[in-house]
Short mmCIF file of C-alpha atoms in Angstrom, two decimals:
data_model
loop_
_atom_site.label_atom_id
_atom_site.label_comp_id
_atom_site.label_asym_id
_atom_site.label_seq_id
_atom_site.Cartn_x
_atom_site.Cartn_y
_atom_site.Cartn_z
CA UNK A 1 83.31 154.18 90.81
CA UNK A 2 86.88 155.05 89.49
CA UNK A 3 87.00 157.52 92.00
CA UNK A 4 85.92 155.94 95.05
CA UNK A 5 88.72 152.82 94.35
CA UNK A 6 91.32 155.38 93.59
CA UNK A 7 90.68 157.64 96.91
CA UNK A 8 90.07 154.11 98.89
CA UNK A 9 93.22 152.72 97.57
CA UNK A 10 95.29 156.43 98.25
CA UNK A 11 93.88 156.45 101.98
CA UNK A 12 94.69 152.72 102.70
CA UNK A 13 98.73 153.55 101.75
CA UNK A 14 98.92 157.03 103.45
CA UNK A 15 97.42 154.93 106.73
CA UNK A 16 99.67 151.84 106.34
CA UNK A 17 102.96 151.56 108.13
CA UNK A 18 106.18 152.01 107.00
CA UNK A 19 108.24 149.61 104.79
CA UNK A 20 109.86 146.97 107.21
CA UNK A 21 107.51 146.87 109.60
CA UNK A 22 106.49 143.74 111.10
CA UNK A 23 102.69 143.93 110.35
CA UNK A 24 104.00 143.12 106.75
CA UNK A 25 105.78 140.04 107.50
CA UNK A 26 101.93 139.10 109.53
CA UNK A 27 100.48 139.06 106.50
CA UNK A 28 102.27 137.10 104.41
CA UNK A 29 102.15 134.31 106.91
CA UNK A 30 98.16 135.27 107.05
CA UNK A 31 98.05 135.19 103.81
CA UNK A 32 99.38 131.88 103.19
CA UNK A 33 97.20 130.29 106.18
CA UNK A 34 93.90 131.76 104.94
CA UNK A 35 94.55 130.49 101.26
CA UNK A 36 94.97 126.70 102.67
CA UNK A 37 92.04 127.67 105.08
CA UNK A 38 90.29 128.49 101.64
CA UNK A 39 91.16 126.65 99.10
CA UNK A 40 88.12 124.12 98.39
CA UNK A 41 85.77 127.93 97.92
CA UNK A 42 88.31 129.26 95.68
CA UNK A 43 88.79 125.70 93.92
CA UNK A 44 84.62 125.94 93.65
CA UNK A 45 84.70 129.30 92.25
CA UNK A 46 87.57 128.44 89.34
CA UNK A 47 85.38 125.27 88.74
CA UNK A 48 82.45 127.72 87.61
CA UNK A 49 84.93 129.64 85.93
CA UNK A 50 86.53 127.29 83.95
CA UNK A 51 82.69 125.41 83.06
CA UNK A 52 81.79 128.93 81.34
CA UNK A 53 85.52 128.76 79.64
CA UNK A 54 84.46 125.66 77.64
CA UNK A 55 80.95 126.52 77.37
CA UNK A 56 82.72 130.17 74.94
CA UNK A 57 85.00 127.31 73.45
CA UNK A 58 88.40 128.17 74.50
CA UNK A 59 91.13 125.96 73.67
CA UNK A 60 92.93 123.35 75.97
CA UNK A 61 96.00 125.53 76.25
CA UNK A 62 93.95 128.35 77.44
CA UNK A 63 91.83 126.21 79.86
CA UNK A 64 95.12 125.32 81.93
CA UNK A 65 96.27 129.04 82.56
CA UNK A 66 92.55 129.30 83.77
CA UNK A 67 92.96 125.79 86.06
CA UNK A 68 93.73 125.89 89.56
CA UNK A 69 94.66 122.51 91.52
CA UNK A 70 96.13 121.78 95.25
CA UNK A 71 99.49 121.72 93.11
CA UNK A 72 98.97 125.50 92.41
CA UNK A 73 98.73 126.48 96.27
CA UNK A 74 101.69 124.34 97.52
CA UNK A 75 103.61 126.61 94.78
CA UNK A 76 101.89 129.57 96.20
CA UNK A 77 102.59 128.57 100.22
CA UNK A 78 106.52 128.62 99.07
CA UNK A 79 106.11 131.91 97.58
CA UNK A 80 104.80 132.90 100.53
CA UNK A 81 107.78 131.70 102.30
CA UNK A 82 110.34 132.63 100.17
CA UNK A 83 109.02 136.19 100.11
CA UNK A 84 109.20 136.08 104.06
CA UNK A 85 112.96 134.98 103.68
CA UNK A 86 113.28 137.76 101.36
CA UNK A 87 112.04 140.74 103.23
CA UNK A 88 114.58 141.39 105.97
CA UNK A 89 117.24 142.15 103.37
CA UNK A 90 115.01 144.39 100.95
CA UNK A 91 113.57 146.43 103.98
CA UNK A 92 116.99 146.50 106.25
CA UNK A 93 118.13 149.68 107.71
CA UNK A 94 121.08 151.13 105.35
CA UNK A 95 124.04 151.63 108.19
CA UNK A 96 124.69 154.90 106.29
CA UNK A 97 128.19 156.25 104.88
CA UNK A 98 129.99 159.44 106.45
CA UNK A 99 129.72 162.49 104.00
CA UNK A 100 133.04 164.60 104.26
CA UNK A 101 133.45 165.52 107.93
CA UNK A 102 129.89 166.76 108.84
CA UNK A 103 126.93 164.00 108.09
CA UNK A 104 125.80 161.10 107.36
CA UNK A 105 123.19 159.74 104.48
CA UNK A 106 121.17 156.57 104.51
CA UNK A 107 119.04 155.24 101.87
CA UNK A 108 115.50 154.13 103.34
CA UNK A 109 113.03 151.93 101.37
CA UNK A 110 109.82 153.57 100.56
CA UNK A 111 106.53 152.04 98.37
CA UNK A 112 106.58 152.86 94.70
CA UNK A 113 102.71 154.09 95.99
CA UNK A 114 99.65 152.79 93.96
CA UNK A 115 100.45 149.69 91.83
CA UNK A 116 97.68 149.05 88.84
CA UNK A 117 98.37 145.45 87.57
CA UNK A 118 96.52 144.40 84.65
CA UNK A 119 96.55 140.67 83.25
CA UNK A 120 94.96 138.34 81.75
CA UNK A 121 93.69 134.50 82.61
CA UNK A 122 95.84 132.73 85.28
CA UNK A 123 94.16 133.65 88.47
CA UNK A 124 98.11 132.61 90.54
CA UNK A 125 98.76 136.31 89.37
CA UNK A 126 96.32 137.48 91.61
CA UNK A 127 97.90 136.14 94.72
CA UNK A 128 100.99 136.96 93.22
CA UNK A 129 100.12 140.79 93.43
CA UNK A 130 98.22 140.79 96.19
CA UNK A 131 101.68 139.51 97.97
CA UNK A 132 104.41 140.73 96.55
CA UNK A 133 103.97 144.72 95.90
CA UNK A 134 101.99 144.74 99.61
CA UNK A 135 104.84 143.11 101.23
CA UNK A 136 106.57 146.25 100.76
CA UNK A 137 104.18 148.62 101.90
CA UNK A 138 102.51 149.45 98.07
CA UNK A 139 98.51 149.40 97.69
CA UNK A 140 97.55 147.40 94.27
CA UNK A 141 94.90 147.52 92.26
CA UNK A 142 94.51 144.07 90.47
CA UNK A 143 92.32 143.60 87.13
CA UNK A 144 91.84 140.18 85.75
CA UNK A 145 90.36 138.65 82.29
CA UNK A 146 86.89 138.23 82.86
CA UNK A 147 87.64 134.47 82.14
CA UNK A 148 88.66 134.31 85.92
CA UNK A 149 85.82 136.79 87.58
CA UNK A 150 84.31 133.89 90.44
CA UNK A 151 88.35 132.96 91.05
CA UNK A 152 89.42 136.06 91.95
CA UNK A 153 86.06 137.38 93.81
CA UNK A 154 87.29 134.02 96.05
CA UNK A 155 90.89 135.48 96.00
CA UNK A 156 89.77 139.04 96.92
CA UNK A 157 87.87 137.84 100.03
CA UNK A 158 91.51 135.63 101.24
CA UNK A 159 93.13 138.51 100.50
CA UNK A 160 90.91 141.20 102.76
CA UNK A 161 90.81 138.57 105.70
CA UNK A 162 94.94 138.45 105.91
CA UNK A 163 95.14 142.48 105.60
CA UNK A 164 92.40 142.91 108.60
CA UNK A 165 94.42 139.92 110.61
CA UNK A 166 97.43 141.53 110.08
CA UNK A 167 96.29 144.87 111.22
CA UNK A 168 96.92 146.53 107.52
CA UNK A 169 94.20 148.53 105.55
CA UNK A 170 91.90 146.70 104.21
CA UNK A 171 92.25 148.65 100.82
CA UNK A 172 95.57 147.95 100.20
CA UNK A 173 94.52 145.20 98.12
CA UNK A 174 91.44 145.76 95.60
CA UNK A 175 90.44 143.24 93.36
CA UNK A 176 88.41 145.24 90.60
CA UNK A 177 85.41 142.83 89.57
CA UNK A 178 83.95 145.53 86.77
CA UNK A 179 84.17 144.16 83.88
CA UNK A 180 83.87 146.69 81.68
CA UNK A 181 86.39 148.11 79.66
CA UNK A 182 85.53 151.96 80.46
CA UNK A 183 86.84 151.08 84.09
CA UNK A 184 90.04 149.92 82.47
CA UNK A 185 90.32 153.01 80.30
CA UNK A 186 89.78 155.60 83.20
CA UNK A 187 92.10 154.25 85.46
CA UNK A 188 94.66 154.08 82.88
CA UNK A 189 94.02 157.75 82.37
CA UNK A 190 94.89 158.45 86.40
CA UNK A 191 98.47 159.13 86.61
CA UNK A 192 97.48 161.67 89.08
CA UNK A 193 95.98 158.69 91.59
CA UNK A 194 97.95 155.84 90.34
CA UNK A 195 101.68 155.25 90.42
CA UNK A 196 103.07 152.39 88.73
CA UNK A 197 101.35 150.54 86.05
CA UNK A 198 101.77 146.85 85.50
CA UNK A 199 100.68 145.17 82.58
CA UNK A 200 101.37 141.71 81.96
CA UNK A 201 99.83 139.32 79.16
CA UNK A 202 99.70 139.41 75.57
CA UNK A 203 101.91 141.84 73.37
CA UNK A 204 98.35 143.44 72.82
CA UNK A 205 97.71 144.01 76.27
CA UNK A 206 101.03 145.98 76.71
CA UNK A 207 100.65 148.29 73.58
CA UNK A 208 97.25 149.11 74.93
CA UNK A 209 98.54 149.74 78.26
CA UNK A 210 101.56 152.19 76.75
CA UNK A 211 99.85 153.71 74.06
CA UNK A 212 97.01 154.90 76.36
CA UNK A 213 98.43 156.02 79.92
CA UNK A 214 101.01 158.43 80.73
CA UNK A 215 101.50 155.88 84.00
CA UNK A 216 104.78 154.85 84.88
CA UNK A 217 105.26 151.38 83.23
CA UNK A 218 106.92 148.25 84.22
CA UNK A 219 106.13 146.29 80.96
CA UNK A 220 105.98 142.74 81.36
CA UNK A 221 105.43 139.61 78.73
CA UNK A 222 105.22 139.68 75.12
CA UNK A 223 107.89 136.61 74.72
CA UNK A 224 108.42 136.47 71.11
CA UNK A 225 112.08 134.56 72.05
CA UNK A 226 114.40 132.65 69.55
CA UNK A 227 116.97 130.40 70.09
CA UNK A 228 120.12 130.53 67.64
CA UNK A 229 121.80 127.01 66.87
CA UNK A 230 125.25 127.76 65.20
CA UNK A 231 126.93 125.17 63.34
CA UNK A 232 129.03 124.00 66.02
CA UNK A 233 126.58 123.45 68.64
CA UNK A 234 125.98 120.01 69.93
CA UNK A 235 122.97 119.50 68.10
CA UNK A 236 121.69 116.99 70.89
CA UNK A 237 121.85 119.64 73.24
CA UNK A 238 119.99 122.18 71.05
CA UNK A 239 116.94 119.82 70.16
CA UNK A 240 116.59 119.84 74.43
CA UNK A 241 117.40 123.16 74.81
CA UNK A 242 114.17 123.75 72.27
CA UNK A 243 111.86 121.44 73.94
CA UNK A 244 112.70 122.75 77.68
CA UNK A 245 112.13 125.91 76.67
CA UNK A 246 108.98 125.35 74.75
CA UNK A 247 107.02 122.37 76.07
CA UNK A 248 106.72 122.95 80.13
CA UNK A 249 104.74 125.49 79.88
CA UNK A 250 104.11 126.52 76.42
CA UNK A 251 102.08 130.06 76.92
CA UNK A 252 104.66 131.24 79.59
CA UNK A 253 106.58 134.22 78.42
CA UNK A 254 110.07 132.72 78.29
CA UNK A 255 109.26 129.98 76.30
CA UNK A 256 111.10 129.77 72.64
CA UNK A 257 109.17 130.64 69.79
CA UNK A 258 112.02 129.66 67.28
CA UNK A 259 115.07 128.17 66.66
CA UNK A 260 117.15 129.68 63.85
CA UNK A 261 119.57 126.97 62.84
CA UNK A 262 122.42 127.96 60.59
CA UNK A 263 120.87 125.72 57.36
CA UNK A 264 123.72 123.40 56.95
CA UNK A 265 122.82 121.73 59.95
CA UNK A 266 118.93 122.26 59.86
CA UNK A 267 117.62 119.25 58.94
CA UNK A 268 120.01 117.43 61.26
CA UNK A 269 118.73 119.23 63.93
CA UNK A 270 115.07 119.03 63.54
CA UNK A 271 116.22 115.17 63.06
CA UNK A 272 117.42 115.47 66.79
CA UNK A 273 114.42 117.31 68.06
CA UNK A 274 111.70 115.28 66.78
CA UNK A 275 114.05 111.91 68.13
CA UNK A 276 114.50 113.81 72.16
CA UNK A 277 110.29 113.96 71.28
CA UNK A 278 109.55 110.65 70.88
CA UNK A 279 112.26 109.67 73.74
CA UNK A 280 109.92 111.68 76.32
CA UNK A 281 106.44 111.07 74.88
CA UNK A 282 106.22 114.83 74.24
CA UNK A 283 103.87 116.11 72.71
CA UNK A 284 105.13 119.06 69.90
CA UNK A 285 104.20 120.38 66.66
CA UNK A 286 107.25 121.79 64.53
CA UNK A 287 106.56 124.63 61.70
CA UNK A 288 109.16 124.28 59.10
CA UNK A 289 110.57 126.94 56.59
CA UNK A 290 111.01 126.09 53.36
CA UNK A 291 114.63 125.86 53.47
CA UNK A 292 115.04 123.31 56.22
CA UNK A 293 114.65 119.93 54.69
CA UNK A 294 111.51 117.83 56.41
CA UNK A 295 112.81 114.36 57.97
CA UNK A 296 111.92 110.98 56.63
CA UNK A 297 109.11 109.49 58.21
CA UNK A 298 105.85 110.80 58.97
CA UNK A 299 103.38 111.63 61.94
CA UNK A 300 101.24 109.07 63.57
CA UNK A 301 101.93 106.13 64.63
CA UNK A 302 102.24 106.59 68.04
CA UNK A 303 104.65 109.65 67.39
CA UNK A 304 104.38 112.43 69.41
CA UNK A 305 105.48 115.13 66.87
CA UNK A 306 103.68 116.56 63.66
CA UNK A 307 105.55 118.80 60.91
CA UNK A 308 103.77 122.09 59.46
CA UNK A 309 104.93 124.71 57.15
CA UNK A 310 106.30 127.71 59.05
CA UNK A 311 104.29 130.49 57.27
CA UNK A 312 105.27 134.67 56.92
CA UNK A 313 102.40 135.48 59.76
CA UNK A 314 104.61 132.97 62.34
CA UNK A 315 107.58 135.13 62.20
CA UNK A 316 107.04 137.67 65.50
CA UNK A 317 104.05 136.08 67.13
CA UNK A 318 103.94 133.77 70.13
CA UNK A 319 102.26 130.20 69.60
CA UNK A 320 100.93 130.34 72.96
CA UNK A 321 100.81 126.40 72.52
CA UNK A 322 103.13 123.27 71.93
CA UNK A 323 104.32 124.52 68.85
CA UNK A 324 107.61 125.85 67.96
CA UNK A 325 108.67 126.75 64.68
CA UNK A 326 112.38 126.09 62.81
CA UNK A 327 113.90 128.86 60.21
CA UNK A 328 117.30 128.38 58.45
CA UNK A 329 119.68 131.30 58.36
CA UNK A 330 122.91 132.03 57.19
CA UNK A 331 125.13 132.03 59.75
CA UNK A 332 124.68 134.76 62.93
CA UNK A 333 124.08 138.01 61.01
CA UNK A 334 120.84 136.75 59.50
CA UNK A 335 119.86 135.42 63.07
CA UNK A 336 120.63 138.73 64.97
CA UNK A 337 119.00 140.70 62.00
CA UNK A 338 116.06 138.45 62.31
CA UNK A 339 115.75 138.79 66.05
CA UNK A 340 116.25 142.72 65.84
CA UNK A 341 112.89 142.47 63.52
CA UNK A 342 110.82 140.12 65.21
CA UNK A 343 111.39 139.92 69.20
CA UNK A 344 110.56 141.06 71.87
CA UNK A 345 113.57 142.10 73.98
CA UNK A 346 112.87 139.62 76.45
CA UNK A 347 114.78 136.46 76.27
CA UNK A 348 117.18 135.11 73.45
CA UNK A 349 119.79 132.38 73.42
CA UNK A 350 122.64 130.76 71.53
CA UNK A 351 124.02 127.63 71.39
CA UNK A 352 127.71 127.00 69.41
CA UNK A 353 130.22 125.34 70.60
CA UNK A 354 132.29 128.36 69.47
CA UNK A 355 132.72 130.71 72.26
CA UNK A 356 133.29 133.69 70.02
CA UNK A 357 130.00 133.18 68.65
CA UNK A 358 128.41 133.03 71.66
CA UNK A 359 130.56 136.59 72.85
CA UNK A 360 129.54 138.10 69.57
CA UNK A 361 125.56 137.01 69.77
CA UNK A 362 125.56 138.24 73.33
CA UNK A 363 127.33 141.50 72.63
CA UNK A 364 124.90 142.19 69.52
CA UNK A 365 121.26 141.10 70.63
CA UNK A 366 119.49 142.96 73.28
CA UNK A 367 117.27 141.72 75.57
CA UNK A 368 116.01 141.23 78.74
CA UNK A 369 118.54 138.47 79.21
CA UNK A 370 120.44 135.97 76.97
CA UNK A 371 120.89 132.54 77.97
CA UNK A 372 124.12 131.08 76.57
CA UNK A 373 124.01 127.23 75.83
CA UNK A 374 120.78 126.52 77.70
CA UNK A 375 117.11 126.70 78.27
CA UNK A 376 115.13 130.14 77.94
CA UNK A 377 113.55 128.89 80.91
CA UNK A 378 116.32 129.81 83.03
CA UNK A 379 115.07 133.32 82.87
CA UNK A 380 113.25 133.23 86.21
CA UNK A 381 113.82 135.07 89.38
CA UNK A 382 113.90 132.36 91.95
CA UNK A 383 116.57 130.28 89.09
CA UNK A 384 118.72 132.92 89.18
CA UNK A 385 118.93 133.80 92.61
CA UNK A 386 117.72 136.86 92.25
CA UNK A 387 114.91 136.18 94.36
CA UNK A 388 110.87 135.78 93.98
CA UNK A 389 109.38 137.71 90.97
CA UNK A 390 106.43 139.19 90.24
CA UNK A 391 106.52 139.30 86.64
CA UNK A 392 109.71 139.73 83.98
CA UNK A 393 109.91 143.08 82.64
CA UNK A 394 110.88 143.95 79.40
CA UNK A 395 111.33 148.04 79.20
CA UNK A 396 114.68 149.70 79.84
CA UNK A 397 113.80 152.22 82.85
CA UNK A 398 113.98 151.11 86.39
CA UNK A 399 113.90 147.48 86.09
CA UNK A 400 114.83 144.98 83.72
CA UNK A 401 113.91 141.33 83.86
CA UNK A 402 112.98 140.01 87.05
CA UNK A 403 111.14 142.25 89.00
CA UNK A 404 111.85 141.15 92.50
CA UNK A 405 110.79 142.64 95.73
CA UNK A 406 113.42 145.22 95.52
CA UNK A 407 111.96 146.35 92.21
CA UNK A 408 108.94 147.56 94.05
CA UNK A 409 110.37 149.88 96.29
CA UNK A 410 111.78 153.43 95.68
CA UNK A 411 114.01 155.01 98.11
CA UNK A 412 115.03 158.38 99.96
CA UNK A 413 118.08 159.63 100.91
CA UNK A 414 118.08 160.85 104.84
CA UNK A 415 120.83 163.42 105.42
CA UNK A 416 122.03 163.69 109.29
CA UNK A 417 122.89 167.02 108.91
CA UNK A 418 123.98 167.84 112.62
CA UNK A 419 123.04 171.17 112.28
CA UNK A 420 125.67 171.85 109.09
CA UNK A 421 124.65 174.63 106.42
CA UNK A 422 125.59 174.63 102.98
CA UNK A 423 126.95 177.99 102.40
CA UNK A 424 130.28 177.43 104.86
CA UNK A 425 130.80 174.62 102.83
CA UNK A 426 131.08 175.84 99.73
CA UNK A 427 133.07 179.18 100.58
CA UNK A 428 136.15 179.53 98.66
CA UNK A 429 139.30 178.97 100.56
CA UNK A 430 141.89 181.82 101.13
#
């Protein structure tokens, strides 16, 4: 089986056409049409899905990444777009530069090749890869959580109908459906068939993926972020900053995890976040350390917030809900020796009114990216103008952050020679 979707997926990119060509921008514009065409069968199939989620028990949280609605494929049809927008300038013909007297070299966009993306529950991911690395000419091999099998069989068959109208192979996109985990370990085992692997979940998922495949990784999630509050930072600021980049979307991974306040101004600011809470009805649960003071009043009462105690096992981990936790440090060494412990590398921020401490956190932590006096949540592709993403990566080769549409290609250099040879040009002079 692992060999027959390897040697499909092989033959469908040696037979598609070139990066650039207009048969790509054809199917992203099928792509898009056949999802709306779609939609209520795919809506059907997540329905069935998501009844067998709550029927294993799964939490709330994790029933929404499962959840499709028609909001989810109005985001997806300006993906669509925006990717369109986005192609001309990743695919455009270099205009090449003169070398010395003889030549000229261009750089040409080629596919990275096979593309094995493995994830977890939210079944937009699926039409995210089956756009993104094909618009540029890769084949991708895309393995969900079971949690989403009837969603993405639905996806699989959209995706096949927009290849064939665009007159692409039809194997440039393969949903894998086999759920079983021996599938998983032999492809990951295939760095002779496959040539980029993309995993992107849990910090689990990614230390499986590393630890067991020689295969080229782009390593995306694992968003163990913190936010550092210095002393002078506008405290009203910082208890927004948290909830922006918390409560949205609380399992993404650039959501905050913690704030580390410098402790003289803890309690004032957990004061400040639970008040910006009950101002916007929003729903958050705050894990306290020991050293930060808890606030007069208490939970209920039509408040929105509850207090915990921030425990040892909360340091590193990712809430993957509405919770967010607050640990008092002294001053910025204990927050970037903290952070250098427990994160992730993949997004970090400060807020002081100080500028030096902001220059001296940003020169210190490393990450992905570092958001200075704002949300995590700015840590986005399309928000930075960098252009649609696939997925934020988090390892130092190739890419970091983002991983845009000119992530996914490689390139070669094309040398017009004009019929020049090496050796007269290397001769000694008299």
């Amino acid at each position: 089986m692992t060999d027959a979707v390897l040697t499909s997926a092989r033959a469908a990119l040696a037979a598609a056409p070139p990066t650039g060509d207009p048969a790509y921008e054809r199917y992203c514009r099928e792509l898009a049409k056949r999802l709306a065409d779609h939609w209520p069968a795919v809506l059907a199939a997540n329905a069935e899905d998501l009844a067998r989620a709550e029927q294993r028990g799964l939490s709330p949280v994790l029933l929404d990444r499962l959840r499709l609605t028609d909001a989810h494929l109005g985001g997806l049809e300006r993906l669509t777009d925006a990717v369109l927008g986005e192609l001309a300038e990743v695919t455009a013909r270099d205009p090449g530069v003169p070398v010395g007297d003889w030549g000229v070299r261009l750089r040409v966009p080629k596919p990275l090749g096979v593309v094995f993306m493995v994830y977890e529950a939210r079944p937009t991911v699926t039409v995210e890869g089956a756009l993104l690395p094909v618009a540029v000419g890769n084949a991708v091999l895309l393995r969900g959580g079971k949690e989403i099998a009837r969603t993405n069989e639905a996806l699989s068959a959209v995706a096949r109908e927009a290849l064939e109208a665009a007159g692409l192979p039809g194997h440039l996109v393969t949903v894998l459906d086999d759920p079983d985990r021996a599938q998983l370990r032999a492809l990951l085992k295939r760095s002779d068939a496959v040539d980029v692997l993309i995993p992107r979940g849990s910090p689990s998922l990614i230390d499986h993926c590393r630890g067991t495949s020689s295969i080229p990784v782009i390593a995306s999630g694992g968003g163990v972020n913190h936010v550092y509050v210095h002393r002078s930072a506008d405290l009203e600021l910082a208890a927004e900053v948290a909830l922006d980049s918390k409560l949205p979307e609380p399992t993404a991974c650039n959501t905050a995890e913690m704030m580390l306040v410098d402790a003289e101004v803890a309690e004032d600011l957990v004061t400040a976040m639970l008040r910006a809470a009950e101002r916007g009805d929003r729903q958050v649960t705050v894990r306290l350390d020991p050293r930060v003071p808890r606030p007069g009043g208490e939970a209920g009462g039509g408040r929105p917030w509850r207090i915990e105690e921030l425990r040892e096992h909360d340091l590193g981990r990712e809430f993957l809900d509405a919770t967010i936790g607050v640990r008092a440090v002294e001053g910025l060494d204990e927050a970037v020796a903290h952070i250098r412990r427990h994160g992730s590398g993949h997004t970090e921020g400060v807020l002081a009114g100080d500028d030096d401490v902001s220059e001296e956190f940003t020169r210190r932590v490393d990450a992905a990216a570092i958001v200075v006096n704002g949300s995590l949540r700015l840590h986005d592709g399309p928000t930075l103008g960098l252009g649609s993403e696939i997925s934020i990566s988090t390892g130092r080769m190739h890419v970091r952050g983002p991983v845009t549409l000119g992530s996914l290609v490689t390139h070669s250099w094309v040398v017009e020679a004009h019929g020049t040879l090496r050796s007269p040009l290397t001769e000694p002079r008299p």
